[in-house]
PDB file of C-alpha atoms in Angstrom:
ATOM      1  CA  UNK A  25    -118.819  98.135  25.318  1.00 44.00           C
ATOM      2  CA  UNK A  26    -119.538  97.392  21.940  1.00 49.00           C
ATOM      3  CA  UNK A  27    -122.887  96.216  20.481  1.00 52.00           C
ATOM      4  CA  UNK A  28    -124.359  95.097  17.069  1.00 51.00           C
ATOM      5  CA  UNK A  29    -127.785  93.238  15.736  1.00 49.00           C
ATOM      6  CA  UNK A  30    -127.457  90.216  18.212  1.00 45.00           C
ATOM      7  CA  UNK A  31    -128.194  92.074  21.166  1.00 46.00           C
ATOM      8  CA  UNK A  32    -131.802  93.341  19.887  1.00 43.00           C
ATOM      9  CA  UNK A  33    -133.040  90.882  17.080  1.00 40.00           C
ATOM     10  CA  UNK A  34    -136.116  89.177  17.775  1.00 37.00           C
ATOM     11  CA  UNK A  35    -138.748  87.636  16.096  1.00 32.00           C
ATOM     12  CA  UNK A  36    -142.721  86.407  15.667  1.00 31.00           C
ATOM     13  CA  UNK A  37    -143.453  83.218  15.191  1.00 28.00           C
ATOM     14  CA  UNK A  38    -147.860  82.453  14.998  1.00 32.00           C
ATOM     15  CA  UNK A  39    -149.118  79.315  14.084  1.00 31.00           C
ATOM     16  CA  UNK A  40    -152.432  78.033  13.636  1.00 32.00           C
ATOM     17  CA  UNK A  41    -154.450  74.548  12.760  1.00 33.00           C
ATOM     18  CA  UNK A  42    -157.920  74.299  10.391  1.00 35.00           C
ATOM     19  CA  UNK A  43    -159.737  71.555  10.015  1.00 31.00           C
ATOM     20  CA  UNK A  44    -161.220  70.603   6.382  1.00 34.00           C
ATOM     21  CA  UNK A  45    -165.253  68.336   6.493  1.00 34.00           C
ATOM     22  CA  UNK A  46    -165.959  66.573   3.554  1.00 34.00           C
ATOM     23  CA  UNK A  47    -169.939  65.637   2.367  1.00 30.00           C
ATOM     24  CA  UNK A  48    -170.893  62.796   1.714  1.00 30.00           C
ATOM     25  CA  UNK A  49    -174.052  61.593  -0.441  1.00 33.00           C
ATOM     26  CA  UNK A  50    -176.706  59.947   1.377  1.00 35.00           C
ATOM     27  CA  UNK A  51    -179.890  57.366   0.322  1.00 39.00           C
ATOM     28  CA  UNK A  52    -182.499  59.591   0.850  1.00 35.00           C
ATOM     29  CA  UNK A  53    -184.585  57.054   2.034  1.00 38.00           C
ATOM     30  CA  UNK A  54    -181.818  55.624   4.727  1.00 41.00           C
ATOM     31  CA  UNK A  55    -179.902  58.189   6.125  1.00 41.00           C
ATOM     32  CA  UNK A  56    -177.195  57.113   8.399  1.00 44.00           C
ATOM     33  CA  UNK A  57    -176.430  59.041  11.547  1.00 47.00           C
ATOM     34  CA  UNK A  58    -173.503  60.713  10.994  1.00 46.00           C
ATOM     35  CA  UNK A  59    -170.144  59.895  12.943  1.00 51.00           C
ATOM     36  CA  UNK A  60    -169.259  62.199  15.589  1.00 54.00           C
ATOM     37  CA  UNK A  61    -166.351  64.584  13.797  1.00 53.00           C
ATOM     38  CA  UNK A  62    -163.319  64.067  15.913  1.00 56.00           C
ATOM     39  CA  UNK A  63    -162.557  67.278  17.865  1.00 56.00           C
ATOM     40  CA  UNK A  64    -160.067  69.884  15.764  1.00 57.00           C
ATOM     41  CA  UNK A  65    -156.615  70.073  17.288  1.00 60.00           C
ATOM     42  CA  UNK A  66    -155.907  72.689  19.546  1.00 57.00           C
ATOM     43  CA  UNK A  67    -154.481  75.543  17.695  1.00 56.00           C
ATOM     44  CA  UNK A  68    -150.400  75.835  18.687  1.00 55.00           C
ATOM     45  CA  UNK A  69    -149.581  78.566  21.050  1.00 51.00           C
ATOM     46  CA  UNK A  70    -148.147  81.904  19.543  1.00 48.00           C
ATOM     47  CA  UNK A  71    -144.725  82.781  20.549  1.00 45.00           C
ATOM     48  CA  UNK A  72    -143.834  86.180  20.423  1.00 43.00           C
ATOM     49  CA  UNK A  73    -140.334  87.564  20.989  1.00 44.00           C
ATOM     50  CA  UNK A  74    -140.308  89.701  24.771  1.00 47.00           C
ATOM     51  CA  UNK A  75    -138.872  93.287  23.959  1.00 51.00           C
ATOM     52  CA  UNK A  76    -135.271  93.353  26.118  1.00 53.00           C
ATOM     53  CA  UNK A  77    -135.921  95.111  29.351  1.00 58.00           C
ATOM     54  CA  UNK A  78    -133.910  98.289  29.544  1.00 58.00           C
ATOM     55  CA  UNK A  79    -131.682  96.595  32.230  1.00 55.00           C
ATOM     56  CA  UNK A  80    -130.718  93.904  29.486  1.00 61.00           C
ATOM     57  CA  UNK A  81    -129.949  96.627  26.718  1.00 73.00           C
ATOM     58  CA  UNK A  82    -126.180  98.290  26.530  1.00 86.00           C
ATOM     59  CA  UNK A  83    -125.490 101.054  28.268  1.00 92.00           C
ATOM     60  CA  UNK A  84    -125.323 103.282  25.579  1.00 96.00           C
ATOM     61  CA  UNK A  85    -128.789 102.515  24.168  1.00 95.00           C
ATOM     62  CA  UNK A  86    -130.288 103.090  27.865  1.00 95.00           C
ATOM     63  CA  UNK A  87    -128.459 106.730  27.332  1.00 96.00           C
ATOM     64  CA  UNK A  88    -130.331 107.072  24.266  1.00 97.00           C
ATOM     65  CA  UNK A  89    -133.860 106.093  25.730  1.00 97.00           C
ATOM     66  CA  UNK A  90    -133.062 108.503  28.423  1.00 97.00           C
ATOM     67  CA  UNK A  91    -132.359 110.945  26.002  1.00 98.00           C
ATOM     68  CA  UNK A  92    -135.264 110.819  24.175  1.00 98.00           C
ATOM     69  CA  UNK A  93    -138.035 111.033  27.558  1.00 97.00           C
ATOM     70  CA  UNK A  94    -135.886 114.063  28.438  1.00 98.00           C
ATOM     71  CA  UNK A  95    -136.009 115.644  24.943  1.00 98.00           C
ATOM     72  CA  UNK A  96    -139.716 114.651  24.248  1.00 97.00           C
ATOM     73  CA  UNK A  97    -140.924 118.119  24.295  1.00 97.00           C
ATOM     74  CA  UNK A  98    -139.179 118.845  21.439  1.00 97.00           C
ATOM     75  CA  UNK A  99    -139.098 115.703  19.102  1.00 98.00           C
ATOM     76  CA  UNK A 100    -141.997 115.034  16.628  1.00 97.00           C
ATOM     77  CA  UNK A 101    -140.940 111.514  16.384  1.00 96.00           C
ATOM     78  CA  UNK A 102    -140.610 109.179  19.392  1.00 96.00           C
ATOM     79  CA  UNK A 103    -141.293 105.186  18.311  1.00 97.00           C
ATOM     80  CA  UNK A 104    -137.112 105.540  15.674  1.00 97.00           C
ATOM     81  CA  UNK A 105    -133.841 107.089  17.179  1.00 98.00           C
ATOM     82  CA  UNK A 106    -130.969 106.707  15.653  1.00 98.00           C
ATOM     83  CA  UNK A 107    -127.969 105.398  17.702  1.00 98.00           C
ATOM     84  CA  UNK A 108    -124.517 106.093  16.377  1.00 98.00           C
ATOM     85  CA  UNK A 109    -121.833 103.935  18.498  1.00 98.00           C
ATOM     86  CA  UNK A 110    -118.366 105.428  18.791  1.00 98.00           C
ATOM     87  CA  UNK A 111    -117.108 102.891  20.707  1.00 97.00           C
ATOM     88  CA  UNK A 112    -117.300 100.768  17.505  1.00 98.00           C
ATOM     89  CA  UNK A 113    -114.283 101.225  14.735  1.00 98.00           C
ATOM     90  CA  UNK A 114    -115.336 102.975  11.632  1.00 98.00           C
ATOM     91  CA  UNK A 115    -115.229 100.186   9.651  1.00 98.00           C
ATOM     92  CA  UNK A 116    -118.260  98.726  11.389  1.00 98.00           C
ATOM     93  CA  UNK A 117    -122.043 100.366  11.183  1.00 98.00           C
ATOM     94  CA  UNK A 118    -121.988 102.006  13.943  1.00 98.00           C
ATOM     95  CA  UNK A 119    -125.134 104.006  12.919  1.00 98.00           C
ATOM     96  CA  UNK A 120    -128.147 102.101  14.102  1.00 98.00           C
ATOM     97  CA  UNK A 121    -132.020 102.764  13.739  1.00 98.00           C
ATOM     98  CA  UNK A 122    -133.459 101.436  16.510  1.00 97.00           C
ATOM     99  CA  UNK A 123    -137.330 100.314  17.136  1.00 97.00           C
ATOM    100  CA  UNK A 124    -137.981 102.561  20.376  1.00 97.00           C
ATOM    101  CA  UNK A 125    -140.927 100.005  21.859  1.00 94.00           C
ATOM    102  CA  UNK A 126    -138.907  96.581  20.901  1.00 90.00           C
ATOM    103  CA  UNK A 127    -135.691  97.848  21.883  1.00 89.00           C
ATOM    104  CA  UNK A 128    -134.581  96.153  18.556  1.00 92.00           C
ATOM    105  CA  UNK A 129    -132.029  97.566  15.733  1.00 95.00           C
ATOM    106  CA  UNK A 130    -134.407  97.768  12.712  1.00 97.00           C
ATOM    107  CA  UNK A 131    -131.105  98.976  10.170  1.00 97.00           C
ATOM    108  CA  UNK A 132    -127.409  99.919  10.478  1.00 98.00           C
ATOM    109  CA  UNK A 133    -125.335 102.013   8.182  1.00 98.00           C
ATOM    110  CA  UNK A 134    -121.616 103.207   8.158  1.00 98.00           C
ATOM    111  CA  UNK A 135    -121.027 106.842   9.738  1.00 98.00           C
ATOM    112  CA  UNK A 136    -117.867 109.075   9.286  1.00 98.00           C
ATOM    113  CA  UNK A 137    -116.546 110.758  12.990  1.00 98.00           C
ATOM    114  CA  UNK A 138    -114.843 113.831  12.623  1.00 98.00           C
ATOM    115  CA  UNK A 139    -111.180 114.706  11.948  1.00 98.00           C
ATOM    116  CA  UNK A 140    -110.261 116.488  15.412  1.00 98.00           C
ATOM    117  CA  UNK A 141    -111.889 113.065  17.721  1.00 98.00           C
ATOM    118  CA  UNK A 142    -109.153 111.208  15.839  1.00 98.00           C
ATOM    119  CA  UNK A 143    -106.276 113.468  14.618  1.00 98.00           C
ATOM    120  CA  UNK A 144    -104.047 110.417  13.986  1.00 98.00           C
ATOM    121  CA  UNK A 145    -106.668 108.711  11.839  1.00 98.00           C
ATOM    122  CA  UNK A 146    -106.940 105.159  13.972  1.00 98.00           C
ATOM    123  CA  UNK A 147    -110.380 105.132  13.071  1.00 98.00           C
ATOM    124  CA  UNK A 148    -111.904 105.362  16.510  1.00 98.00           C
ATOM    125  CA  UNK A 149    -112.941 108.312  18.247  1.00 98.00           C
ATOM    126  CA  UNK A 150    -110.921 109.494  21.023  1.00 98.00           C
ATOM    127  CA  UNK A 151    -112.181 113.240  22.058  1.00 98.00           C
ATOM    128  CA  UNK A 152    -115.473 114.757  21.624  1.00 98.00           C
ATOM    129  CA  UNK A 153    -115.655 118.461  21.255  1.00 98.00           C
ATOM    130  CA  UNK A 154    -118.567 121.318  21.091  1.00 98.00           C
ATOM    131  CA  UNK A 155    -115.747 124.140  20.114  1.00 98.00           C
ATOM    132  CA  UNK A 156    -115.995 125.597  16.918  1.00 97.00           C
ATOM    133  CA  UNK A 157    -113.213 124.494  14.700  1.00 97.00           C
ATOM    134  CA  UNK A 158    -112.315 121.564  16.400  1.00 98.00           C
ATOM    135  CA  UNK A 159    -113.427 119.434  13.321  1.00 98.00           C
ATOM    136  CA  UNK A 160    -114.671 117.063  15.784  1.00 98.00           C
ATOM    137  CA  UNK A 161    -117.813 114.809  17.040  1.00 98.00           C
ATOM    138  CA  UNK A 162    -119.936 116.116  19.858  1.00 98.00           C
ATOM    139  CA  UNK A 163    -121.665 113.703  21.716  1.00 98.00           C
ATOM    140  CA  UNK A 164    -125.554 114.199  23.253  1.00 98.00           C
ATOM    141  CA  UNK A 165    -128.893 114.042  21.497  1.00 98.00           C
ATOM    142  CA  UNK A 166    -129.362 116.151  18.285  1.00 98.00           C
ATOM    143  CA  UNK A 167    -132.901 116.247  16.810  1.00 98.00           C
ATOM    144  CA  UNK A 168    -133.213 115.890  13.466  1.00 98.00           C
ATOM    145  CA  UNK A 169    -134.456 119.214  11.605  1.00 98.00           C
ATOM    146  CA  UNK A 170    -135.196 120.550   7.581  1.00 97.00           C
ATOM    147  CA  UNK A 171    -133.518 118.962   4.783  1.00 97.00           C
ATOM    148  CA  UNK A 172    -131.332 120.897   1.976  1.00 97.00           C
ATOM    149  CA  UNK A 173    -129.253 120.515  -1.095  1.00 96.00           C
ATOM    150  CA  UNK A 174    -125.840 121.804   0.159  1.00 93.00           C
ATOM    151  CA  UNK A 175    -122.291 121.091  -1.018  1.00 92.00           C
ATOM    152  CA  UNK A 176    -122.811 117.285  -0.313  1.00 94.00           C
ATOM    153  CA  UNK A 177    -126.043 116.969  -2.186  1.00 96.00           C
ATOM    154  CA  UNK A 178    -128.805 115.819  -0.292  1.00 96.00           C
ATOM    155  CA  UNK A 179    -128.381 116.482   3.909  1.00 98.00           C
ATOM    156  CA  UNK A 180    -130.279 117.575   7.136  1.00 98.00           C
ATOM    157  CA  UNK A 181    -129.671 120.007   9.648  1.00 98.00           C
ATOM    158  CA  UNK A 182    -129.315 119.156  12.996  1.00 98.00           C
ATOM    159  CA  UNK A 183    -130.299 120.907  16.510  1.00 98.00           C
ATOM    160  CA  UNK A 184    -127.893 120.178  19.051  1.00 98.00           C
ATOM    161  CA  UNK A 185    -129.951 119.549  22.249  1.00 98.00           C
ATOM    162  CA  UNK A 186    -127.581 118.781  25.095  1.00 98.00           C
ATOM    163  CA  UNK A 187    -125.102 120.935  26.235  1.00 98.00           C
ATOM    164  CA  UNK A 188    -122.195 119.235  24.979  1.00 98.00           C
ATOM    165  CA  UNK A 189    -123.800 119.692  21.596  1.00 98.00           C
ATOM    166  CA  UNK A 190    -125.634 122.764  21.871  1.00 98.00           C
ATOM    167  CA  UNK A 191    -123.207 124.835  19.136  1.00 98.00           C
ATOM    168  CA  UNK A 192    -123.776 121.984  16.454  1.00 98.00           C
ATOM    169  CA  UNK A 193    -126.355 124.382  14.250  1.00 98.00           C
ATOM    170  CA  UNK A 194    -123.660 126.995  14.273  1.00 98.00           C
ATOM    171  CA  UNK A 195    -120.955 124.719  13.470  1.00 98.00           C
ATOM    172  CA  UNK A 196    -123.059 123.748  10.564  1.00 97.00           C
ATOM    173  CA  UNK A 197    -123.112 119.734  12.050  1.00 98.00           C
ATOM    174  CA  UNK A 198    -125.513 118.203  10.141  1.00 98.00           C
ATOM    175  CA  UNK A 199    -125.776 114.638   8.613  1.00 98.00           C
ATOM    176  CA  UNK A 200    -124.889 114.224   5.132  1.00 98.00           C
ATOM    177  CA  UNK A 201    -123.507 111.681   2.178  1.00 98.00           C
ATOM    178  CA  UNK A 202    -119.744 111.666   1.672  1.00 98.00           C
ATOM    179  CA  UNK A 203    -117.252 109.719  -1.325  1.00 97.00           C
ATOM    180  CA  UNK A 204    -115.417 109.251   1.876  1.00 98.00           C
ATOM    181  CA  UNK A 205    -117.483 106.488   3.701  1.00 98.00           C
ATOM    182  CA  UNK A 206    -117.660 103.256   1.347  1.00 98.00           C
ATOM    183  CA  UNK A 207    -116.485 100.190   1.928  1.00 98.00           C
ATOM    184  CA  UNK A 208    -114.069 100.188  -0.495  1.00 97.00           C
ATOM    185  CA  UNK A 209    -112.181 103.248   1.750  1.00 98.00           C
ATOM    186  CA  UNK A 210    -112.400 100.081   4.113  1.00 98.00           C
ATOM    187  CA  UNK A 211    -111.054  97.218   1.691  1.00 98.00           C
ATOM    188  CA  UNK A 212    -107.946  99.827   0.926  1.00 97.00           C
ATOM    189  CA  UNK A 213    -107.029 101.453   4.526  1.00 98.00           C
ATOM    190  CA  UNK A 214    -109.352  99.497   6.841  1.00 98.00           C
ATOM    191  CA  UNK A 215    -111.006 102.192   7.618  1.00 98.00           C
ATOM    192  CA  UNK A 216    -113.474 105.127   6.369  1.00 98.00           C
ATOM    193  CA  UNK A 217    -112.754 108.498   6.246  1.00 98.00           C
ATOM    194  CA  UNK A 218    -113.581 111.606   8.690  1.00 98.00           C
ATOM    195  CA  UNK A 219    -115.650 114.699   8.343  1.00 98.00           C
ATOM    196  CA  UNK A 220    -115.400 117.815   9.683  1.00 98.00           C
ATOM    197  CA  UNK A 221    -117.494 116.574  12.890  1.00 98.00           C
ATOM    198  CA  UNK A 222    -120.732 116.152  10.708  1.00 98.00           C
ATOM    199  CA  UNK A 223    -122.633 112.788  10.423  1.00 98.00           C
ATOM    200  CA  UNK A 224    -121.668 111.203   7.008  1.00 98.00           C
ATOM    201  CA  UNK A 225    -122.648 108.624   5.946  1.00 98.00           C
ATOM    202  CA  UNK A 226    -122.553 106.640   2.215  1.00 98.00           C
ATOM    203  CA  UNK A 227    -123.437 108.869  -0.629  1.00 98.00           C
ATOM    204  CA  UNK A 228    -125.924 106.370  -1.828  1.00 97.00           C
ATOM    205  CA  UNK A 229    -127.822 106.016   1.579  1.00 98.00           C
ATOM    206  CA  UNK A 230    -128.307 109.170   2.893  1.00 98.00           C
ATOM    207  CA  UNK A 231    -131.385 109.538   0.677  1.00 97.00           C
ATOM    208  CA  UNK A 232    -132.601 106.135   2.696  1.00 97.00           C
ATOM    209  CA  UNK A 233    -131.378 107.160   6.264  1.00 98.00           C
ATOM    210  CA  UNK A 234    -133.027 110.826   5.869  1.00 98.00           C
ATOM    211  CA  UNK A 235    -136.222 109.199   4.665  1.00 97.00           C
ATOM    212  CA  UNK A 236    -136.078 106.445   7.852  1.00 96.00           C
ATOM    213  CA  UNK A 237    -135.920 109.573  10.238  1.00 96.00           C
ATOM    214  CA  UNK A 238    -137.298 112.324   8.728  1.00 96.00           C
ATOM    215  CA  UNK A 239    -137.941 115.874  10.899  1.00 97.00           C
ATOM    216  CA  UNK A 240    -138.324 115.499  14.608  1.00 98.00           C
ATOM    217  CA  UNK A 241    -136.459 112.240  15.161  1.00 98.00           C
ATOM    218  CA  UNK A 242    -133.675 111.804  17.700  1.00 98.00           C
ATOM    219  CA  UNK A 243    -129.836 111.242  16.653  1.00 98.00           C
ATOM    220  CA  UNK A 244    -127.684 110.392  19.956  1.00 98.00           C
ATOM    221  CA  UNK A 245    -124.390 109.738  19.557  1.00 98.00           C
ATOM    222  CA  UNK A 246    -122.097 108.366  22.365  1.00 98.00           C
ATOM    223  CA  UNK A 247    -119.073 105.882  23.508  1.00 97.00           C
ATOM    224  CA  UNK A 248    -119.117 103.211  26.303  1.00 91.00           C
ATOM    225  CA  UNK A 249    -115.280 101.835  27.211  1.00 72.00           C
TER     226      UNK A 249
END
């Protein structure tokens, strides 16, 4: 099951009434009793959008809550995660920041899967893999760790903290810009391109995405049928 903005976006709406007096100028020597000032209006009720209970959210994002009580120990950062959806195509943004107390996607951003979860380039994952060169995505929670200048420019390392995942420091999986993912890769084959199993995103946003998480955060990635 696939899910996108509609599922979490909510919104505050507050309203409020005020009530202006006027003076007026009297004859000192006759002053009139004032009319009683007609009550103010009550002021409207504020509406505030519930946060989904976890029962309403997808499955995968439930996954991803879970993940993050379980891993709490060892993530600095606990109110972002960031969800990446391989059940979604990778034409869509699939990689989702997500407001941990509103339940609520805050951002999304297009994400590269790697070449061995789709060796016949469809553009949607169909293995996950924790084997070193296997090219491919492992799912679980990673926690996001210190940033470096590498062969990509700008990227972050990544701790792999589930045991499907656990090998992603030595397999070098970390999350990084590519001239791969664009949408123009999309308007000419319909679909981005793959990494080696690392987390790339648009050259021009990693800078943003690395700056939304920064060290400590969670990154689970997943698929729902």
């Amino acid at each position: 099951m696939n899910f996108n903005r509609r599922h979490f976006m909510g919104a505050a709406v507050a309203a409020s009434a005020s009530v202006t007096a006027g003076c007026l100028m009297a004859d000192p020597k006759r002053v009139a009793q004032p009319a009683p000032m007609p009550a103010p209006p009550a002021p409207a009720p504020t509406t505030v959008a519930a946060a989904p209970k976890q029962a309403d959210m997808p499955p995968l994002l439930q996954e991803a809550l879970a993940s993050l009580d379980k891993h709490s120990r060892r993530l600095a950062r606990r109110d972002k995660l960031m969800l990446a959806d391989f059940s979604a195509h990778s034409s869509e943004k699939r990689f989702h920041l997500v407001d941990v107390a509103g339940g609520r996607i805050e951002e999304s951003w297009l994400v590269a899967h790697g070449r061995g979860s789709d060796p016949g380039h469809t553009g949607y994952v169909q293995r996950f893999s924790n084997q070193h060169g296997s090219n491919a995505t492992s799912r679980g929670a990673y926690a996001t760790a210190n940033p470096y200048y590498g062969k990509y420019g700008r990227s972050q390392r990544l701790l792999g903290l589930d045991p499907e995942n656990d090998a992603a420091l030595d397999r070098a999986i970390v999350l990084h810009g590519a001239n791969y993912v664009t949408p123009g890769m999309i308007q000419a084959h319909g679909r981005i391109g793959r990494s080696f199993g690392c987390f790339a995103v648009e050259m021009d946003q990693v800078r943003v995405v690395m700056d939304r998480l920064g060290e400590g955060a969670l990154i689970y990635a997943g698929q729902v049928a």
